[in-house]
Short mmCIF file of C-alpha atoms in Angstrom, two decimals:
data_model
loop_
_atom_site.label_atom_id
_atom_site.label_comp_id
_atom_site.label_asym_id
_atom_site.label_seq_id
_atom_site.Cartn_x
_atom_site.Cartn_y
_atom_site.Cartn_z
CA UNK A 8 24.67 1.70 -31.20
CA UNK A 9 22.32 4.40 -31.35
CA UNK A 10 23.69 7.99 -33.51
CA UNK A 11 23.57 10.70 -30.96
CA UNK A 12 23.12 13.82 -32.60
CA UNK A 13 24.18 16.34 -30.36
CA UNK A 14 28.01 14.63 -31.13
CA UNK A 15 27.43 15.97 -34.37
CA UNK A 16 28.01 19.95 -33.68
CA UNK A 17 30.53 19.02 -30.78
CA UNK A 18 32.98 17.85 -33.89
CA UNK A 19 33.78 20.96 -34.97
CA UNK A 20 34.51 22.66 -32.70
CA UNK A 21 38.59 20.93 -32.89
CA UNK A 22 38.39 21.00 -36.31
CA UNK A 23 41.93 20.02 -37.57
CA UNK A 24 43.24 22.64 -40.01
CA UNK A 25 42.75 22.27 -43.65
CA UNK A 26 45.50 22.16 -45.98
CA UNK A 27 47.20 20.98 -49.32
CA UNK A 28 47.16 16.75 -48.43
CA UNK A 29 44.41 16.75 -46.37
CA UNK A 30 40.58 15.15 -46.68
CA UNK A 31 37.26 16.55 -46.32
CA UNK A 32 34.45 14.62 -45.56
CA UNK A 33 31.20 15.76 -46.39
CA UNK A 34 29.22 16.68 -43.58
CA UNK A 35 26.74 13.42 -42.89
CA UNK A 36 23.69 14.87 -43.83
CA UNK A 37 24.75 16.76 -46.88
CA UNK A 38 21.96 16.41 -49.60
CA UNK A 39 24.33 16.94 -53.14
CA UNK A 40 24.44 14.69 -55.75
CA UNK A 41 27.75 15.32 -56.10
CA UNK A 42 29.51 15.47 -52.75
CA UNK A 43 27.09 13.35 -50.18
CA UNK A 44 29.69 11.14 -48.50
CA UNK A 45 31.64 12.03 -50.38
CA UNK A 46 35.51 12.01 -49.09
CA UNK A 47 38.14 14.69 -51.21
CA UNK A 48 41.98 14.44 -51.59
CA UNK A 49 42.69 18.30 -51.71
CA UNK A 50 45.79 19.68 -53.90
CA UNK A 51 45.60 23.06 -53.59
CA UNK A 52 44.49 25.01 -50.08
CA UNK A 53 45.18 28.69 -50.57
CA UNK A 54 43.61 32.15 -50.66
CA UNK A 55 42.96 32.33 -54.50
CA UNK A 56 41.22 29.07 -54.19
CA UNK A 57 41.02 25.49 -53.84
CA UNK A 58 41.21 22.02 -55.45
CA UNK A 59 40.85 18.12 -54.87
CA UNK A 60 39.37 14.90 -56.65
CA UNK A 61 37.13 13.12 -54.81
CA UNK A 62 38.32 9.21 -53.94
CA UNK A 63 36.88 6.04 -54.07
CA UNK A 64 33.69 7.06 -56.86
CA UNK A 65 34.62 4.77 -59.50
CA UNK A 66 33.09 5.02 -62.94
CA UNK A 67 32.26 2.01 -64.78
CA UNK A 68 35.27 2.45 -67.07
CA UNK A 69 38.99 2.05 -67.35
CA UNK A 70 41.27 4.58 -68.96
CA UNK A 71 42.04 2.77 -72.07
CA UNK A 72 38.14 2.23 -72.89
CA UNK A 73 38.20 6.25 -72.46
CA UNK A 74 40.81 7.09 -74.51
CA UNK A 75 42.49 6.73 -77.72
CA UNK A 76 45.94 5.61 -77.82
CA UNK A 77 45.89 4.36 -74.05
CA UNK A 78 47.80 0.74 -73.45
CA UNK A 79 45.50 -1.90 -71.61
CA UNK A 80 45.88 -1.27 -67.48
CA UNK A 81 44.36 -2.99 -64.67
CA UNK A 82 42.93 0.35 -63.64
CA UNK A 83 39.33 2.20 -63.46
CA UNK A 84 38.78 5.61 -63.74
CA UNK A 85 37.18 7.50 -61.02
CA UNK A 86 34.78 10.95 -60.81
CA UNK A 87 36.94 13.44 -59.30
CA UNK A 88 34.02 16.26 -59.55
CA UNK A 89 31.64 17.97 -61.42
CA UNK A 90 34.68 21.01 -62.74
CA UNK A 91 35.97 20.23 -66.03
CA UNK A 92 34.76 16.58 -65.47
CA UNK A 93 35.38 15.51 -69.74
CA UNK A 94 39.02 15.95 -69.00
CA UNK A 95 41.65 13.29 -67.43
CA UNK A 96 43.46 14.21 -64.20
CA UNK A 97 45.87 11.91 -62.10
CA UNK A 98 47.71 11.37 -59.02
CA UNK A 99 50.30 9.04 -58.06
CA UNK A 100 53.66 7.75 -56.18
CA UNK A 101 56.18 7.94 -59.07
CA UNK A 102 57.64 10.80 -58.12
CA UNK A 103 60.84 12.17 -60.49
CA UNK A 104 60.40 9.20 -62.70
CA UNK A 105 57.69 10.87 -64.32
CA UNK A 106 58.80 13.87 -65.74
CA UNK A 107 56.77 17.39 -65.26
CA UNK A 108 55.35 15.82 -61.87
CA UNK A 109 54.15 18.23 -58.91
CA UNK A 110 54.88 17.08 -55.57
CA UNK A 111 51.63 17.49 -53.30
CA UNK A 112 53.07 15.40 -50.10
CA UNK A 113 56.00 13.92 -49.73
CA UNK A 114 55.24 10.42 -51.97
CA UNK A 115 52.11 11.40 -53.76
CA UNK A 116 52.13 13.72 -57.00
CA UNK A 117 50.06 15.02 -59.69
CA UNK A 118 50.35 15.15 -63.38
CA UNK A 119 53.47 15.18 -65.79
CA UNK A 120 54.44 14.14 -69.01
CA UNK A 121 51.60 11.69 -69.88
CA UNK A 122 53.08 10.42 -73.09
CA UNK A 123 55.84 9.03 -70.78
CA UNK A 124 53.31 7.75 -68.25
CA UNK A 125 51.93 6.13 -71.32
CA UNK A 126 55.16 4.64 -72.21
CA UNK A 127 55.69 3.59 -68.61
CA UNK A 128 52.49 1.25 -68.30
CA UNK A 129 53.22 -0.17 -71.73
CA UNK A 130 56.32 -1.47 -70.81
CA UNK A 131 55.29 -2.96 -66.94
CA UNK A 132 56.91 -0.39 -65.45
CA UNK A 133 53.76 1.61 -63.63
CA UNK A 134 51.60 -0.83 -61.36
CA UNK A 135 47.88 0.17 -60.69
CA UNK A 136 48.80 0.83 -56.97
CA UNK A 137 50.72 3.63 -58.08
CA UNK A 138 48.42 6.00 -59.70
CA UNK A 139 45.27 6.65 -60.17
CA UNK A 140 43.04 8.47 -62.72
CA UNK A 141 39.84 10.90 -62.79
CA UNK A 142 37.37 12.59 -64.79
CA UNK A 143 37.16 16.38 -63.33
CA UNK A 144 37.90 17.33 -59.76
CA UNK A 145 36.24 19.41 -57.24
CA UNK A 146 37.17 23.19 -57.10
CA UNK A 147 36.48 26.09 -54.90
CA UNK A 148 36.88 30.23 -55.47
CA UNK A 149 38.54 32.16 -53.13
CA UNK A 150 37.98 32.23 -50.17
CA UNK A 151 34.73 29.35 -50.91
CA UNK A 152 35.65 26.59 -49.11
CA UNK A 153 36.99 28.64 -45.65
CA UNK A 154 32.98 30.07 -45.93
CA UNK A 155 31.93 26.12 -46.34
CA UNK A 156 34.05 24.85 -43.51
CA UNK A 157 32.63 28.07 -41.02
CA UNK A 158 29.51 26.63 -42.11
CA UNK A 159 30.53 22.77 -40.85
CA UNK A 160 29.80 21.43 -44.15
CA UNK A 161 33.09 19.25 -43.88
CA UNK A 162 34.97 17.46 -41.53
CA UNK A 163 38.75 17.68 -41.96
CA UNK A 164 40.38 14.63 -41.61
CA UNK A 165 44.09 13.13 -41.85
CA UNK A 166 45.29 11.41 -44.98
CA UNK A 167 46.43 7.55 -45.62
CA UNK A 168 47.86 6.35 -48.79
CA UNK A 169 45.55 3.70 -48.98
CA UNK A 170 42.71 5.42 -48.64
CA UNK A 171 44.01 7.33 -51.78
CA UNK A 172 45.19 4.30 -53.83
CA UNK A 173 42.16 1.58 -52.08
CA UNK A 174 39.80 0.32 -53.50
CA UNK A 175 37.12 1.16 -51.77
CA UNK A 176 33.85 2.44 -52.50
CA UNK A 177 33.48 6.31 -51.38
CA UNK A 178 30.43 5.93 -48.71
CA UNK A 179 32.33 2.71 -47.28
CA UNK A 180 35.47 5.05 -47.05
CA UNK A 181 33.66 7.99 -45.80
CA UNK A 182 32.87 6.07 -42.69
CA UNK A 183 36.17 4.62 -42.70
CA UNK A 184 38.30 7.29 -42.47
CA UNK A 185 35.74 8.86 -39.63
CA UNK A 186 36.00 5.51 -37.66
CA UNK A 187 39.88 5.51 -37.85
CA UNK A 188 39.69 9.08 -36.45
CA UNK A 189 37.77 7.76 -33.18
CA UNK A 190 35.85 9.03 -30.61
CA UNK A 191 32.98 11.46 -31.81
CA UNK A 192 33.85 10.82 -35.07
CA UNK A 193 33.16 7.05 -35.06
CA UNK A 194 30.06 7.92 -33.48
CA UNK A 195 29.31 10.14 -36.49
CA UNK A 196 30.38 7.18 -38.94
CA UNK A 197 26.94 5.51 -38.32
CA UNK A 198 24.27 8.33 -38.56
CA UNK A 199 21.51 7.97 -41.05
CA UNK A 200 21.86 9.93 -44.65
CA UNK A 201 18.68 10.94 -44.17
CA UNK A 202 17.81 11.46 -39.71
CA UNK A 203 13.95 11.85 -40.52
CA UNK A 204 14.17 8.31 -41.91
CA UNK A 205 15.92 6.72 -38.93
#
């Protein structure tokens, strides 16, 4: 199937309405380092700024080989963004168990007490499915990312959990997530990174 182009624009004009729990998928033809394809979990949406962790760019690393004092764990640790990127940052489905944790959604959290989480996945008691770790997230000042989004440099898009806890690579999610949206949006799942290439 051949990209049509002019479905591109036509997308955002029913933009669905950002907010905390929410993705944003980089526009297709963003040219960033950082954020081409890229798909973002955000955690904050409000006036005084914004925040989310990119999903699904796993570094070749697990927690344990990152840190001192971390038990083994069947899990990797993923780039959430460029802010603050030398510091550790996780979300997860543990709800009260974990004490200090902030309820984003209803079933997916961030943070608390990370000795305990420590303790926890010593003793068998977290499974990889339930959280997962980064290094840095993505942040925006005030009023940044509402100027971004005027700009249709992302495409708002409905969350899964699995998309958040999968293990799927980000470009392979990025056109995912706009195929399970439909229509124009599955249509803008197969255009070219680069058009003048195609």
């Amino acid at each position: 199937m051949k990209a049509n182009f002019s479905d591109f624009s036509s997308i955002f004009s029913k933009q669905l309405k950002p907010a905390k729990g929410m993705l944003l998928l980089a526009e297709p033809f963003m040219d960033s380092p950082e954020f081409g394809r890229s798909v973002i979990f955000l955690t904050e949406f409000g006036a005084k700024g914004c925040m989310g962790f990119i999903i699904g760019r796993r570094l070749n690393i697990s927690p344990a080989q990152a840190l001192e004092d971390f038990p083994d764990f069947t899990s990797m640790l993923y780039y959430g963004g460029p802010v603050c990127s030398d510091q550790l940052f996780y979300l997860h489905t543990l709800g009260k168990k974990l004490t200090g944790s902030t309820e984003i959604i209803p079933g997916i959290y961030s943070g608390g007490d990370f000795e305990m989480l420590k303790s926890m996945i010593k003793s068998n008691h977290v499974k990889p499915s339930q959280v997962r770790f980064f290094a840095g997230y993505s942040g925006w000042e005030a009023n940044q990312l509402t100027r971004e989004l005027k700009e249709n440099s992302w495409i708002v898009a409905p969350l899964q959990e699995e998309y958040l806890f999968g293990d799927m690579e980000h470009k392979s999610l990025w056109k995912e997530v706009l195929r399970a949206m439909g229509g124009r949006y599955s249509m803008v799942s197969e255009f070219p990174e680069n058009p003048s290439l195609n």
